[in-house]
Coordinates of C-alpha atoms in Angstrom, one line a residue:
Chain A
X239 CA -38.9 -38.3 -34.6
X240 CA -36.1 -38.3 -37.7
X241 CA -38.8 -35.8 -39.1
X242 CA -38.6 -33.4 -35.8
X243 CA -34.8 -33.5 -35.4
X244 CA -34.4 -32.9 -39.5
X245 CA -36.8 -30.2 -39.5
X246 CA -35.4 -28.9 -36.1
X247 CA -31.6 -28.7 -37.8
X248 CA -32.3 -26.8 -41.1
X249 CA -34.7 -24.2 -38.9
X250 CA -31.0 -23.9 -36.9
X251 CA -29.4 -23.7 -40.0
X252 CA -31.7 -21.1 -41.3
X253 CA -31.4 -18.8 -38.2
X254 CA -28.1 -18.4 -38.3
X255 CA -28.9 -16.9 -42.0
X256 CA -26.6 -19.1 -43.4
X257 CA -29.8 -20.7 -45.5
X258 CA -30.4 -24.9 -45.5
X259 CA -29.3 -25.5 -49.0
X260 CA -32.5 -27.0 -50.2
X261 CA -31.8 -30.1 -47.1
X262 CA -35.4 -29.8 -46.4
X263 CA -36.4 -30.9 -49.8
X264 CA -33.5 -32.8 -50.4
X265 CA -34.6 -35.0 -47.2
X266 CA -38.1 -34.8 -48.0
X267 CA -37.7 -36.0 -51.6
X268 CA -35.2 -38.8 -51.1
X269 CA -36.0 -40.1 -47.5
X270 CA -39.5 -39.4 -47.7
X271 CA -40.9 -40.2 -50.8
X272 CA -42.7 -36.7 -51.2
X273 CA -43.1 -35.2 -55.0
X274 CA -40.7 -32.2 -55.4
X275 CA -43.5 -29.7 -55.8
X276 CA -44.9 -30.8 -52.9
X277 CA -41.7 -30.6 -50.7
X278 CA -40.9 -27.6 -52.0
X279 CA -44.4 -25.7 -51.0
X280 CA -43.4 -27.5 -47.5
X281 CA -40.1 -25.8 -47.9
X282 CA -41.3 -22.4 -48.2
X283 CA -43.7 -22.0 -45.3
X284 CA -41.5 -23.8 -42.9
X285 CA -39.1 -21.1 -44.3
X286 CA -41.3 -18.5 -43.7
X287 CA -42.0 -19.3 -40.0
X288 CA -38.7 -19.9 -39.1
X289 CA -37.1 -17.1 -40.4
X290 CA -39.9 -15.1 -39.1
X291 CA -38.7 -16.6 -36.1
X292 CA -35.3 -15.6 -36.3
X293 CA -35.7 -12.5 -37.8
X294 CA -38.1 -11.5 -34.3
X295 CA -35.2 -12.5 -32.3
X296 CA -32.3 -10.3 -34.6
X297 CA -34.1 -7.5 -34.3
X298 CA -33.6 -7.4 -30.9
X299 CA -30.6 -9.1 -30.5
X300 CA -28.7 -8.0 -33.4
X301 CA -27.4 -4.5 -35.5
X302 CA -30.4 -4.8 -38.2
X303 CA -30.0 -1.8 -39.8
X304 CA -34.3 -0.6 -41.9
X305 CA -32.3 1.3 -44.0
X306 CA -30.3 -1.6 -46.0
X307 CA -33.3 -3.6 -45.3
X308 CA -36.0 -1.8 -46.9
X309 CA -34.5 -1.2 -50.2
X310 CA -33.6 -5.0 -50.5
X311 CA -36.5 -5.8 -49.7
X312 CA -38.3 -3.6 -52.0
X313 CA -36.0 -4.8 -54.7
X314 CA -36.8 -8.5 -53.7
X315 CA -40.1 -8.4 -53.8
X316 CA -40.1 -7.0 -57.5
X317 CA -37.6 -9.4 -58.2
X318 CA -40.1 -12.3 -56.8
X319 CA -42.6 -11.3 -58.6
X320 CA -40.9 -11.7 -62.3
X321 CA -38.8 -14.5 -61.5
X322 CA -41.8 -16.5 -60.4
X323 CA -43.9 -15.3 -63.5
X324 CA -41.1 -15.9 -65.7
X325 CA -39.9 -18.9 -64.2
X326 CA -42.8 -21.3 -66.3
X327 CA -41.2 -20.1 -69.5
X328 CA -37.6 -20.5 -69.0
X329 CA -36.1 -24.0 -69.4
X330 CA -35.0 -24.2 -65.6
X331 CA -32.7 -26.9 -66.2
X332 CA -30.2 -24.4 -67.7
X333 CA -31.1 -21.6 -65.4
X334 CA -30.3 -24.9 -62.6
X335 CA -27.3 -26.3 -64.0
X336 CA -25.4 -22.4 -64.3
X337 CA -26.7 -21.1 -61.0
X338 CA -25.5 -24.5 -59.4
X339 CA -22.0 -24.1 -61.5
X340 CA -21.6 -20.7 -60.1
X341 CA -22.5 -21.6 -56.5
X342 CA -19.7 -24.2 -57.2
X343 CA -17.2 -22.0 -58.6
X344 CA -17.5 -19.3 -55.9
X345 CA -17.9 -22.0 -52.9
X346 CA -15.2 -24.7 -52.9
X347 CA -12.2 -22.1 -52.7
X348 CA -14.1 -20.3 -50.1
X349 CA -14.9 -23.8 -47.9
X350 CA -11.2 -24.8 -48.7
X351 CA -10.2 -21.4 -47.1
X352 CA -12.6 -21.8 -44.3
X353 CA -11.8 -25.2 -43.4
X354 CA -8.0 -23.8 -43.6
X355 CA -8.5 -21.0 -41.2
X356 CA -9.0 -23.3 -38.4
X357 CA -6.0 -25.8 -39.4
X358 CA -3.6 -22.0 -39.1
X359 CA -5.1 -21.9 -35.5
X360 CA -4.5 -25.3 -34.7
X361 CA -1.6 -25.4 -36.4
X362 CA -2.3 -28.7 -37.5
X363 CA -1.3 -28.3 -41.0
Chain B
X53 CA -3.7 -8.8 -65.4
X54 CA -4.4 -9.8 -61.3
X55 CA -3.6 -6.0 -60.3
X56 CA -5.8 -4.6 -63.0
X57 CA -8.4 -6.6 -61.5
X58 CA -8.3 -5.7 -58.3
X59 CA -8.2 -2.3 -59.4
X60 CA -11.7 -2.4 -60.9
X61 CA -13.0 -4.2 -58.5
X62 CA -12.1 -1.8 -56.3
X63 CA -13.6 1.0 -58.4
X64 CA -16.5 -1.1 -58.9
X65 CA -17.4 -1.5 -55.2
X66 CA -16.3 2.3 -54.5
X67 CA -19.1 3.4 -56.9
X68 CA -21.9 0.8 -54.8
X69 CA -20.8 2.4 -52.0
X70 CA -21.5 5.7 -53.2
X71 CA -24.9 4.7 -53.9
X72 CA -25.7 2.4 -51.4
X73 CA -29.8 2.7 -51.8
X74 CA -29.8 1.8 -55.7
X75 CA -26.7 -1.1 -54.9
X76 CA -29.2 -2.8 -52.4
X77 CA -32.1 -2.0 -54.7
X78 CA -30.7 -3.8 -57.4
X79 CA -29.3 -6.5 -55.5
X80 CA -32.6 -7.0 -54.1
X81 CA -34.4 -7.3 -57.4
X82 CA -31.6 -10.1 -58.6
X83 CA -32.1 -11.9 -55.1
X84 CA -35.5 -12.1 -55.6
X85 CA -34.9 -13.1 -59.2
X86 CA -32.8 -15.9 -58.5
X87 CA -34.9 -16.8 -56.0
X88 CA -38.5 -17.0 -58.4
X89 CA -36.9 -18.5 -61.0
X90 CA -34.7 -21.3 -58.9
X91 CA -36.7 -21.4 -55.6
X92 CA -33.7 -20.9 -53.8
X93 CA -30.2 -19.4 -53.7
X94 CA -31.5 -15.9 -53.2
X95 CA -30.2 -15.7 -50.2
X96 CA -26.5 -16.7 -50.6
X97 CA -26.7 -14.1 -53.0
X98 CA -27.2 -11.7 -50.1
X99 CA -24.8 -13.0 -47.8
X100 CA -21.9 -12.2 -50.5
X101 CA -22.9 -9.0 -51.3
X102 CA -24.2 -7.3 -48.4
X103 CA -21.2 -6.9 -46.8
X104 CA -20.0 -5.5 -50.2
X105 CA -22.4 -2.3 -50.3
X106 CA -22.8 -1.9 -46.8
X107 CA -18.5 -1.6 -46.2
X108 CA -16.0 -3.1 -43.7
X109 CA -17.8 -1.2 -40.6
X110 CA -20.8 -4.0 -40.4
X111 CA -20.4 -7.2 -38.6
X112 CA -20.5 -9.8 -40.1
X113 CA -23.5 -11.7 -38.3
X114 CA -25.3 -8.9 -38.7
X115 CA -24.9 -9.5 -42.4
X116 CA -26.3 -12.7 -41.8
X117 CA -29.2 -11.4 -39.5
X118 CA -29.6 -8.8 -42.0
X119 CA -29.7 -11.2 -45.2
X120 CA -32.4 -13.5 -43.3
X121 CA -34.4 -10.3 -42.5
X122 CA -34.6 -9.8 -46.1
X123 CA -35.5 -13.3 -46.6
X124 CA -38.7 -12.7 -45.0
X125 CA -40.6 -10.3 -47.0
X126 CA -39.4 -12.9 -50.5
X127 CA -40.5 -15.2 -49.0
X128 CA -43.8 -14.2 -48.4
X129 CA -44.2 -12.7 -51.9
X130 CA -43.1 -16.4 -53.2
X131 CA -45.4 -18.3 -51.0
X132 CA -48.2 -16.4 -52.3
X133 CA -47.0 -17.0 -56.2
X134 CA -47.0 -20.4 -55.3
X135 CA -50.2 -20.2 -54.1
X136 CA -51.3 -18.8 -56.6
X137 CA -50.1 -20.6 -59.2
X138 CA -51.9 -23.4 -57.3
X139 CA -48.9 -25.0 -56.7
X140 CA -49.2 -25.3 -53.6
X141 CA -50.7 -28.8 -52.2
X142 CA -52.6 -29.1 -48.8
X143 CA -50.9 -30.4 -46.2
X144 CA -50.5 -30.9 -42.8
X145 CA -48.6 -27.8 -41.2
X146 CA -48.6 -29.2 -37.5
X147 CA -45.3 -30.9 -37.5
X148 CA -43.6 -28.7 -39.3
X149 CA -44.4 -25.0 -37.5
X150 CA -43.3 -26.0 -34.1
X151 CA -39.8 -27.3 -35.2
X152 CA -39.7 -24.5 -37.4
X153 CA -40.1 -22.0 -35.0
X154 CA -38.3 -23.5 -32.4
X155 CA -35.4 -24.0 -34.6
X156 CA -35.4 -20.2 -35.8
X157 CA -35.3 -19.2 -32.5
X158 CA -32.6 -21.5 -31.3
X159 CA -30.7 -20.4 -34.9
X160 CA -31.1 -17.0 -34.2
X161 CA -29.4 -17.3 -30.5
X162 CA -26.6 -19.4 -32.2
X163 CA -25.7 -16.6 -34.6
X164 CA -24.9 -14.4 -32.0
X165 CA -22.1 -17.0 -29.8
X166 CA -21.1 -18.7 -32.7
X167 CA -17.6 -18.5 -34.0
X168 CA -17.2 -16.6 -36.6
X169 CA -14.7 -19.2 -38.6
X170 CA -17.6 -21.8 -37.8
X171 CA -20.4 -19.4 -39.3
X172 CA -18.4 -18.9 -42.1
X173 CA -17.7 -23.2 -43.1
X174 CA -20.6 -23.7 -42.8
X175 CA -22.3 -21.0 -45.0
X176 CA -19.4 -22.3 -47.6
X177 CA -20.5 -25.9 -47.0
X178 CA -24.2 -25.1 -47.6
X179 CA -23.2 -23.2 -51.0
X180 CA -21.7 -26.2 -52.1
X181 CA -24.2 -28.2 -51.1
X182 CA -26.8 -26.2 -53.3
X183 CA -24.6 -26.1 -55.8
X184 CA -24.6 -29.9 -55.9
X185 CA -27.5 -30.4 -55.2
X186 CA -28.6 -27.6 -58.5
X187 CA -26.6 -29.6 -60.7
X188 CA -27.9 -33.1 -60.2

């Protein structure tokens, strides 16, 4: 049941295209006891059908616009293709550790300016 | 130093603008980059920087909408790497496509009542999440 509603939330989470920050894994690996190879193959194919999912359901509901999506996707693909070739032969702790860093750097301000745009309507603070 | 900054930036973005198809291009390639190489993050890379090329006229679910769109086809491409790297270990896809599915649905309907402000904590909250979560 835990497995349904977790899996359930992060396919939410991905519709709304805001991503599930790895909680899939993170929930499979710690609470689960699956490898993280293993939960991460999970990860991607339940990716795939829920944003496949979504995306069938933007397409009609939302301003998708082939024009901006086919050159990103072009690009991603490309992009997909050497970073999972090169992946093996880069030390991915370092690759990790400054990604994460940067994700860090660029996201608290922006929560802490989030979180404060609904204190302003409030007026709370 | 701040208003030199901002002056560059704005040069910067001008000149994406100009060229939108090479902008998403590239930003495409280093999506799919990060994404090979981490397994993730590709994504919030899009969100950011979408908006950027594409200017202030597009909405900013659509962003969103349009980021997971481009999701897709990556993830597709990655799936298969795996694959073939034989990475990928049999399992059981039952109880995983119906919530899956459902859940993309229900996200997708979401994205388009949801609050804006709301949208927008908790796309910050899942960055920092990952960024945690990438660091330990």
């Amino acid at each position: 049941m835990l497995d349904f509603l977790v899996s359930l939330g992060v396919a939410v989470l991905s519709g709304l295209g805001v991503g599930s920050g790895g909680l899939l894994v993170v929930f499979l690996t710690q609470f689960r006891g699956i490898g993280q190879l293993v939960a991460q193959g999970i990860n991607l194919l339940f990716f795939l059908f829920s944003s496949a999912s979504s995306t069938a359901v933007n397409i009609r509901i939302r301003n998708i616009d082939p024009r901006v999506v086919l050159p990103l996707s072009l690009g991603g693909a490309v992009g997909s293709i050497i970073g999972a070739s090169v992946a093996s032969r880069l030390p991915p702790d370092v690759l990790r550790v400054g990604f994460g860093a940067m994700l860090l750097l660029g996201g608290v301000p922006a929560l802490i300016k989030t979180i404060g745009a609904f204190g302003k309507k409030k007026g709370t603070e | 130093m701040e208003k030199k900054k901002v002056e560059i930036e704005k040069t910067f973005l001008s000149c994406l603008r100009k060229h939108k198809k090479v902008s998403l291009s590239i930003l495409g390639v280093l999506s799919g980059l990060i994404n090979g190489l981490l397994g993730a993050g590709g994504g919030i890379l899009l969100v950011r920087f979408i908006g950027k090329i594409v200017g202030a006229e597009s909405d900013e679910k659509d962003v969103f909408a349009t980021a997971l769109a481009t999701m897709l086809p990556l993830s597709v491409v990655s799936t298969f790497a795996y694959i073939i790297k034989g990475s990928m270990i049999e399992f059981d896809i039952a109880p995983i496509f119906l919530p899956a599915v459902v859940g993309g649905v229900g996200g997708a309907l979401l994205l388009n009542v949801i609050d804006t402000r709301l949208l927008r904590l908790v796309f910050s909250a899942l960055v920092v999440f990952s960024g945690i979560n990438m660091l330990f």
